[in-house]
PDB file of C-alpha atoms in Angstrom:
ATOM      1  CA  MET A   1       0.000   0.000   0.000  1.00 79.00           C
ATOM      2  CA  ALA A   2       1.201   3.515  -0.822  1.00 93.00           C
ATOM      3  CA  SER A   3       2.153   5.654   2.173  1.00 98.00           C
ATOM      4  CA  ILE A   4      -0.286   8.340   3.285  1.00 98.00           C
ATOM      5  CA  TYR A   5       2.024  10.980   1.796  1.00 98.00           C
ATOM      6  CA  GLU A   6       2.201   9.213  -1.559  1.00 98.00           C
ATOM      7  CA  GLN A   7      -1.603   9.024  -1.541  1.00 97.00           C
ATOM      8  CA  ALA A   8      -1.786  12.762  -0.868  1.00 97.00           C
ATOM      9  CA  LEU A   9       0.833  13.750  -3.483  1.00 98.00           C
ATOM     10  CA  GLY A  10      -0.010  11.261  -6.226  1.00 97.00           C
ATOM     11  CA  GLN A  11       2.434  11.479  -9.138  1.00 97.00           C
ATOM     12  CA  ASP A  12       4.181  14.448  -7.514  1.00 98.00           C
ATOM     13  CA  PHE A  13       5.621  12.046  -4.931  1.00 98.00           C
ATOM     14  CA  GLY A  14       8.210  11.152  -7.586  1.00 98.00           C
ATOM     15  CA  LYS A  15       9.452  14.776  -7.581  1.00 98.00           C
ATOM     16  CA  LEU A  16      10.783  14.431  -4.048  1.00 98.00           C
ATOM     17  CA  HIS A  17      14.471  13.892  -3.281  1.00 98.00           C
ATOM     18  CA  PRO A  18      15.202  10.150  -2.852  1.00 98.00           C
ATOM     19  CA  ARG A  19      15.982  10.599   0.860  1.00 98.00           C
ATOM     20  CA  ILE A  20      12.702  12.476   1.356  1.00 98.00           C
ATOM     21  CA  ARG A  21      10.832   9.729  -0.513  1.00 98.00           C
ATOM     22  CA  GLU A  22      12.465   7.223   1.822  1.00 98.00           C
ATOM     23  CA  ARG A  23      11.375   9.125   4.944  1.00 98.00           C
ATOM     24  CA  PHE A  24       7.839   9.717   3.733  1.00 98.00           C
ATOM     25  CA  GLY A  25       7.347   6.534   1.732  1.00 98.00           C
ATOM     26  CA  PHE A  26       6.733   3.776   4.264  1.00 98.00           C
ATOM     27  CA  GLY A  27       3.560   2.434   5.851  1.00 97.00           C
ATOM     28  CA  SER A  28       2.538  -0.028   8.522  1.00 96.00           C
ATOM     29  CA  GLU A  29       3.032  -3.040   6.261  1.00 96.00           C
ATOM     30  CA  ASP A  30       6.683  -2.183   5.565  1.00 96.00           C
ATOM     31  CA  GLY A  31       7.933  -2.980   9.086  1.00 96.00           C
ATOM     32  CA  VAL A  32      10.208   0.055   9.356  1.00 97.00           C
ATOM     33  CA  ALA A  33      10.311   3.437  11.071  1.00 98.00           C
ATOM     34  CA  SER A  34      12.296   6.660  10.703  1.00 98.00           C
ATOM     35  CA  VAL A  35      14.223   7.810  13.781  1.00 98.00           C
ATOM     36  CA  GLY A  36      16.227  11.029  13.688  1.00 98.00           C
ATOM     37  CA  ALA A  37      18.346  13.322  15.827  1.00 98.00           C
ATOM     38  CA  GLY A  38      19.904  16.709  15.271  1.00 98.00           C
ATOM     39  CA  VAL A  39      19.939  20.340  16.358  1.00 98.00           C
ATOM     40  CA  MET A  40      17.465  23.166  15.932  1.00 97.00           C
ATOM     41  CA  ASP A  41      19.558  26.240  15.235  1.00 98.00           C
ATOM     42  CA  ARG A  42      16.858  28.452  16.694  1.00 96.00           C
ATOM     43  CA  VAL A  43      13.512  27.977  18.411  1.00 94.00           C
ATOM     44  CA  TRP A  44      11.506  31.151  18.972  1.00 88.00           C
ATOM     45  CA  HIS A  45       8.029  31.943  20.259  1.00 76.00           C
ATOM     46  CA  ALA A  46       6.112  35.202  20.659  1.00 72.00           C
ATOM     47  CA  GLY A  47       5.783  36.510  24.201  1.00 59.00           C
ATOM     48  CA  LEU A  48       2.084  37.244  23.618  1.00 53.00           C
ATOM     49  CA  ALA A  49       1.545  33.551  22.858  1.00 52.00           C
ATOM     50  CA  ALA A  50       3.286  32.241  25.974  1.00 46.00           C
ATOM     51  CA  LEU A  51       0.122  31.384  27.925  1.00 44.00           C
ATOM     52  CA  PRO A  52      -1.727  29.448  25.185  1.00 53.00           C
ATOM     53  CA  LEU A  53       1.518  27.713  24.251  1.00 46.00           C
ATOM     54  CA  ARG A  54       1.976  26.602  27.864  1.00 48.00           C
ATOM     55  CA  VAL A  55      -1.575  25.265  27.945  1.00 48.00           C
ATOM     56  CA  GLY A  56      -0.923  23.365  24.729  1.00 44.00           C
ATOM     57  CA  ALA A  57       2.421  22.067  26.011  1.00 48.00           C
ATOM     58  CA  SER A  58       0.627  20.055  28.711  1.00 50.00           C
ATOM     59  CA  ARG A  59      -0.737  17.914  25.877  1.00 56.00           C
ATOM     60  CA  HIS A  60       2.434  18.011  23.774  1.00 53.00           C
ATOM     61  CA  ILE A  61       1.164  20.690  21.379  1.00 72.00           C
ATOM     62  CA  LEU A  62       3.605  23.449  20.343  1.00 68.00           C
ATOM     63  CA  LEU A  63       6.468  24.886  22.394  1.00 67.00           C
ATOM     64  CA  PRO A  64       6.352  27.597  25.094  1.00 74.00           C
ATOM     65  CA  GLN A  65      10.113  28.123  25.035  1.00 81.00           C
ATOM     66  CA  SER A  66      12.876  29.737  22.986  1.00 86.00           C
ATOM     67  CA  GLY A  67      16.527  28.842  22.529  1.00 93.00           C
ATOM     68  CA  ARG A  68      19.463  28.294  20.210  1.00 97.00           C
ATOM     69  CA  ASP A  69      21.298  25.094  19.286  1.00 98.00           C
ATOM     70  CA  VAL A  70      18.566  22.974  20.856  1.00 98.00           C
ATOM     71  CA  PRO A  71      19.110  19.183  20.635  1.00 98.00           C
ATOM     72  CA  PHE A  72      16.218  17.591  18.772  1.00 97.00           C
ATOM     73  CA  THR A  73      14.870  14.083  18.149  1.00 98.00           C
ATOM     74  CA  ILE A  74      12.044  12.901  15.907  1.00 98.00           C
ATOM     75  CA  ARG A  75      10.321   9.519  15.690  1.00 98.00           C
ATOM     76  CA  ASN A  76       8.048   8.508  12.814  1.00 98.00           C
ATOM     77  CA  TYR A  77       6.306   5.154  13.209  1.00 98.00           C
ATOM     78  CA  ALA A  78       3.553   3.763  10.976  1.00 97.00           C
ATOM     79  CA  TYR A  79       0.708   1.625  12.332  1.00 96.00           C
ATOM     80  CA  ARG A  80      -3.037   1.115  12.032  1.00 96.00           C
ATOM     81  CA  ASP A  81      -5.056   2.797  14.736  1.00 97.00           C
ATOM     82  CA  ARG A  82      -8.039   1.158  16.450  1.00 96.00           C
ATOM     83  CA  PHE A  83     -10.304   2.386  13.642  1.00 97.00           C
ATOM     84  CA  GLY A  84      -8.122   0.642  11.054  1.00 96.00           C
ATOM     85  CA  ARG A  85      -6.673   3.870   9.652  1.00 97.00           C
ATOM     86  CA  GLU A  86      -3.110   4.010   8.397  1.00 97.00           C
ATOM     87  CA  THR A  87      -1.365   6.335  10.857  1.00 98.00           C
ATOM     88  CA  VAL A  88       2.082   7.943  11.074  1.00 98.00           C
ATOM     89  CA  THR A  89       3.478   9.413  14.293  1.00 97.00           C
ATOM     90  CA  TRP A  90       5.374  12.701  14.541  1.00 97.00           C
ATOM     91  CA  CYS A  91       6.943  12.677  17.995  1.00 96.00           C
ATOM     92  CA  ARG A  92       9.394  15.549  18.394  1.00 96.00           C
ATOM     93  CA  THR A  93      11.450  16.304  21.502  1.00 96.00           C
ATOM     94  CA  PHE A  94      13.348  19.561  22.049  1.00 96.00           C
ATOM     95  CA  ASP A  95      15.923  19.312  24.845  1.00 96.00           C
ATOM     96  CA  PHE A  96      16.139  22.813  26.313  1.00 94.00           C
ATOM     97  CA  PRO A  97      18.622  23.304  29.196  1.00 94.00           C
ATOM     98  CA  ASN A  98      15.880  23.289  31.841  1.00 88.00           C
ATOM     99  CA  ALA A  99      13.203  21.107  30.230  1.00 87.00           C
ATOM    100  CA  ALA A 100      12.490  18.561  27.509  1.00 91.00           C
ATOM    101  CA  ARG A 101       9.552  19.847  25.464  1.00 90.00           C
ATOM    102  CA  LYS A 102       7.492  17.472  23.336  1.00 91.00           C
ATOM    103  CA  PHE A 103       5.472  18.276  20.232  1.00 91.00           C
ATOM    104  CA  ASP A 104       3.477  15.206  19.180  1.00 93.00           C
ATOM    105  CA  ALA A 105       1.056  14.500  16.371  1.00 94.00           C
ATOM    106  CA  THR A 106      -0.431  11.603  14.428  1.00 97.00           C
ATOM    107  CA  MET A 107      -1.377  11.841  10.760  1.00 98.00           C
ATOM    108  CA  ILE A 108      -3.855   9.882   8.649  1.00 98.00           C
ATOM    109  CA  TYR A 109      -4.976  10.145   5.031  1.00 98.00           C
ATOM    110  CA  SER A 110      -8.676  10.998   5.008  1.00 97.00           C
ATOM    111  CA  ARG A 111     -10.476   9.785   1.890  1.00 94.00           C
ATOM    112  CA  GLN A 112     -13.501  11.710   3.100  1.00 94.00           C
ATOM    113  CA  ARG A 113     -11.552  14.978   2.932  1.00 95.00           C
ATOM    114  CA  GLY A 114      -9.148  13.976   0.180  1.00 95.00           C
ATOM    115  CA  ARG A 115      -6.150  15.075   2.213  1.00 97.00           C
ATOM    116  CA  ILE A 116      -4.020  14.295   5.257  1.00 98.00           C
ATOM    117  CA  VAL A 117      -5.521  15.121   8.637  1.00 98.00           C
ATOM    118  CA  ASP A 118      -3.084  15.887  11.439  1.00 97.00           C
ATOM    119  CA  TYR A 119      -4.249  15.124  14.988  1.00 96.00           C
ATOM    120  CA  LEU A 120      -2.254  17.255  17.419  1.00 91.00           C
ATOM    121  CA  GLY A 121      -1.278  16.291  20.945  1.00 87.00           C
ATOM    122  CA  THR A 122      -1.701  13.298  23.209  1.00 88.00           C
ATOM    123  CA  LYS A 123      -5.518  13.117  23.007  1.00 89.00           C
ATOM    124  CA  GLN A 124      -6.192  14.130  19.398  1.00 92.00           C
ATOM    125  CA  HIS A 125      -8.433  17.021  20.449  1.00 86.00           C
ATOM    126  CA  LEU A 126      -7.352  19.149  17.492  1.00 89.00           C
ATOM    127  CA  ALA A 127      -7.688  17.860  13.908  1.00 95.00           C
ATOM    128  CA  VAL A 128      -5.994  19.945  11.214  1.00 95.00           C
ATOM    129  CA  ASP A 129      -6.350  19.639   7.438  1.00 97.00           C
ATOM    130  CA  LEU A 130      -2.991  19.631   5.656  1.00 98.00           C
ATOM    131  CA  ASP A 131      -2.160  20.719   2.114  1.00 97.00           C
ATOM    132  CA  ILE A 132       0.965  18.896   0.949  1.00 97.00           C
ATOM    133  CA  ALA A 133       3.096  19.651  -2.102  1.00 98.00           C
ATOM    134  CA  ALA A 134       6.475  18.777  -3.586  1.00 98.00           C
ATOM    135  CA  ASP A 135       8.785  21.785  -3.285  1.00 97.00           C
ATOM    136  CA  GLY A 136      11.195  22.928  -5.972  1.00 94.00           C
ATOM    137  CA  ASN A 137      14.216  21.820  -3.917  1.00 96.00           C
ATOM    138  CA  GLY A 138      12.993  18.217  -3.756  1.00 98.00           C
ATOM    139  CA  GLY A 139      11.548  18.773  -0.310  1.00 98.00           C
ATOM    140  CA  ILE A 140       8.025  18.375   0.974  1.00 98.00           C
ATOM    141  CA  ARG A 141       5.945  21.413   1.893  1.00 98.00           C
ATOM    142  CA  ILE A 142       3.061  21.238   4.352  1.00 98.00           C
ATOM    143  CA  ARG A 143       0.567  24.032   5.023  1.00 97.00           C
ATOM    144  CA  SER A 144      -2.165  23.752   7.610  1.00 96.00           C
ATOM    145  CA  GLY A 145      -5.789  24.570   6.828  1.00 94.00           C
ATOM    146  CA  ASP A 146      -9.076  24.170   8.671  1.00 94.00           C
ATOM    147  CA  GLN A 147      -8.833  23.145  12.322  1.00 92.00           C
ATOM    148  CA  ARG A 148     -11.522  21.304  14.290  1.00 94.00           C
ATOM    149  CA  PHE A 149     -11.784  20.735  18.031  1.00 88.00           C
ATOM    150  CA  TYR A 150     -13.221  17.462  19.368  1.00 91.00           C
ATOM    151  CA  GLU A 151     -13.965  16.612  22.991  1.00 85.00           C
ATOM    152  CA  GLY A 152     -16.710  14.136  23.853  1.00 86.00           C
ATOM    153  CA  PHE A 153     -19.935  15.375  22.239  1.00 88.00           C
ATOM    154  CA  LEU A 154     -18.364  18.774  21.635  1.00 86.00           C
ATOM    155  CA  SER A 155     -17.296  19.499  18.080  1.00 91.00           C
ATOM    156  CA  PHE A 156     -16.576  22.826  16.402  1.00 87.00           C
ATOM    157  CA  ARG A 157     -14.413  24.448  13.740  1.00 90.00           C
ATOM    158  CA  PHE A 158     -11.693  26.490  15.388  1.00 79.00           C
ATOM    159  CA  PRO A 159     -12.111  30.220  14.583  1.00 78.00           C
ATOM    160  CA  SER A 160      -9.351  31.365  12.231  1.00 77.00           C
ATOM    161  CA  LEU A 161      -8.671  34.469  14.347  1.00 71.00           C
ATOM    162  CA  PHE A 162      -7.537  32.275  17.219  1.00 74.00           C
ATOM    163  CA  ALA A 163      -5.842  29.527  15.230  1.00 76.00           C
ATOM    164  CA  GLY A 164      -2.204  29.185  14.267  1.00 80.00           C
ATOM    165  CA  THR A 165      -1.469  28.468  10.604  1.00 90.00           C
ATOM    166  CA  ALA A 166       1.669  26.402  10.050  1.00 92.00           C
ATOM    167  CA  ASP A 167       4.023  26.433   7.059  1.00 97.00           C
ATOM    168  CA  VAL A 168       6.477  23.527   7.185  1.00 97.00           C
ATOM    169  CA  CYS A 169       9.210  22.586   4.747  1.00 98.00           C
ATOM    170  CA  GLU A 170      11.494  19.579   5.068  1.00 98.00           C
ATOM    171  CA  TRP A 171      14.196  18.866   2.513  1.00 98.00           C
ATOM    172  CA  TYR A 172      17.478  16.996   2.141  1.00 98.00           C
ATOM    173  CA  ASP A 173      20.664  19.041   1.857  1.00 98.00           C
ATOM    174  CA  ASP A 174      23.177  17.043  -0.190  1.00 98.00           C
ATOM    175  CA  ARG A 175      25.929  19.485   0.707  1.00 98.00           C
ATOM    176  CA  ILE A 176      25.874  18.589   4.407  1.00 97.00           C
ATOM    177  CA  GLU A 177      24.206  15.177   3.942  1.00 98.00           C
ATOM    178  CA  ALA A 178      21.446  15.970   6.410  1.00 98.00           C
ATOM    179  CA  PHE A 179      17.745  16.756   6.505  1.00 98.00           C
ATOM    180  CA  ARG A 180      16.738  20.349   7.066  1.00 98.00           C
ATOM    181  CA  ILE A 181      13.441  21.581   8.442  1.00 98.00           C
ATOM    182  CA  SER A 182      11.810  24.983   8.759  1.00 98.00           C
ATOM    183  CA  VAL A 183       8.550  25.575  10.666  1.00 96.00           C
ATOM    184  CA  HIS A 184       6.686  28.885  10.859  1.00 95.00           C
ATOM    185  CA  VAL A 185       3.368  29.246  12.732  1.00 92.00           C
ATOM    186  CA  VAL A 186       1.446  32.506  12.388  1.00 90.00           C
ATOM    187  CA  ASN A 187      -1.768  33.928  13.815  1.00 86.00           C
ATOM    188  CA  PRO A 188      -3.862  36.702  12.181  1.00 83.00           C
ATOM    189  CA  LEU A 189      -3.875  38.767  15.375  1.00 81.00           C
ATOM    190  CA  ILE A 190      -0.305  38.553  16.675  1.00 82.00           C
ATOM    191  CA  GLY A 191       1.710  37.460  13.663  1.00 84.00           C
ATOM    192  CA  THR A 192       4.435  34.874  14.195  1.00 87.00           C
ATOM    193  CA  VAL A 193       3.564  32.571  17.093  1.00 84.00           C
ATOM    194  CA  LEU A 194       6.339  29.998  16.772  1.00 87.00           C
ATOM    195  CA  ARG A 195       9.308  29.444  14.513  1.00 93.00           C
ATOM    196  CA  TYR A 196      12.052  26.856  14.490  1.00 95.00           C
ATOM    197  CA  SER A 197      14.568  25.600  11.974  1.00 98.00           C
ATOM    198  CA  GLY A 198      17.518  23.255  11.986  1.00 98.00           C
ATOM    199  CA  ARG A 199      19.001  20.036  10.697  1.00 98.00           C
ATOM    200  CA  PHE A 200      18.994  16.360  11.600  1.00 98.00           C
ATOM    201  CA  GLN A 201      20.080  12.899  10.532  1.00 98.00           C
ATOM    202  CA  ALA A 202      17.496  10.145  10.197  1.00 98.00           C
ATOM    203  CA  LEU A 203      17.779   6.387   9.875  1.00 97.00           C
ATOM    204  CA  ILE A 204      15.275   3.846   8.622  1.00 98.00           C
ATOM    205  CA  VAL A 205      15.128   1.201  11.352  1.00 97.00           C
ATOM    206  CA  PRO A 206      13.263  -2.122  11.704  1.00 95.00           C
ATOM    207  CA  ALA A 207       9.828  -1.817  13.333  1.00 95.00           C
ATOM    208  CA  ALA A 208       7.867  -4.915  12.354  1.00 86.00           C
ATOM    209  CA  GLY A 209       4.656  -5.699  14.205  1.00 86.00           C
ATOM    210  CA  GLU A 210       2.648  -3.988  16.931  1.00 84.00           C
ATOM    211  CA  ALA A 211       5.231  -4.862  19.595  1.00 86.00           C
ATOM    212  CA  ALA A 212       7.822  -2.742  17.755  1.00 91.00           C
ATOM    213  CA  ILE A 213       5.772   0.457  18.116  1.00 94.00           C
ATOM    214  CA  PRO A 214       6.849   2.227  21.348  1.00 95.00           C
ATOM    215  CA  PRO A 215       3.763   2.850  23.533  1.00 94.00           C
ATOM    216  CA  ASP A 216       4.740   6.471  24.156  1.00 93.00           C
ATOM    217  CA  VAL A 217       4.469   7.450  20.484  1.00 95.00           C
ATOM    218  CA  ARG A 218       0.767   6.569  20.392  1.00 95.00           C
ATOM    219  CA  PRO A 219      -1.846   9.065  21.571  1.00 94.00           C
ATOM    220  CA  LEU A 220      -3.624   8.431  24.849  1.00 92.00           C
ATOM    221  CA  ARG A 221      -6.954   8.749  23.053  1.00 93.00           C
ATOM    222  CA  GLU A 222      -7.877   8.227  19.395  1.00 96.00           C
ATOM    223  CA  GLU A 223     -10.517  10.348  17.695  1.00 95.00           C
ATOM    224  CA  ARG A 224     -12.743   8.818  15.035  1.00 95.00           C
ATOM    225  CA  ARG A 225     -14.001  12.122  13.645  1.00 95.00           C
ATOM    226  CA  GLU A 226     -11.904  13.590  10.870  1.00 95.00           C
TER     227      GLU A 226
END
């Protein structure tokens, strides 16, 4: 089965750099994962966004901290969730001097929406539509769209004035033989909310079967609604 990113990109998946295709090209049936480590040259957040970022940080959403040369790890595992959906984890850890901050998400390909849906945090309360494209440098570009909040019987579209819109680009730099990533989150009211960029190495490692998926990369709760 094609990976969720290949399903989203279609023929444009072939425009990606081979190392990017490798990182974004596996699924649960392939028995592998991508595990990476590197350094974020800079992590920055707006002071006006400190409180909501701290609230989100309790559920591993976004980062209420700034710094330079921040050690970084990322773990991408593919599995089928309890609803049978092909799922890929995005578990990122930023090791600041006084705290390890986590930014976790799980992604599925929604046939209903015709795009990838990104569930943010440990309980999948926030579902975000993603527009994905092949970039001119062989990288993959991800832009966030509509955001929906789910909690029990509560369900609503997050107002755009209070939402953060993310622009993410990941590419492979042949010159330094490493992956590079740039993330920029903006809000209509306050402008830039969060920005980080840096580089990392990533390896494709064996991860065959349910037992090979670390429990801490899975969300504590899975949301059926897309």
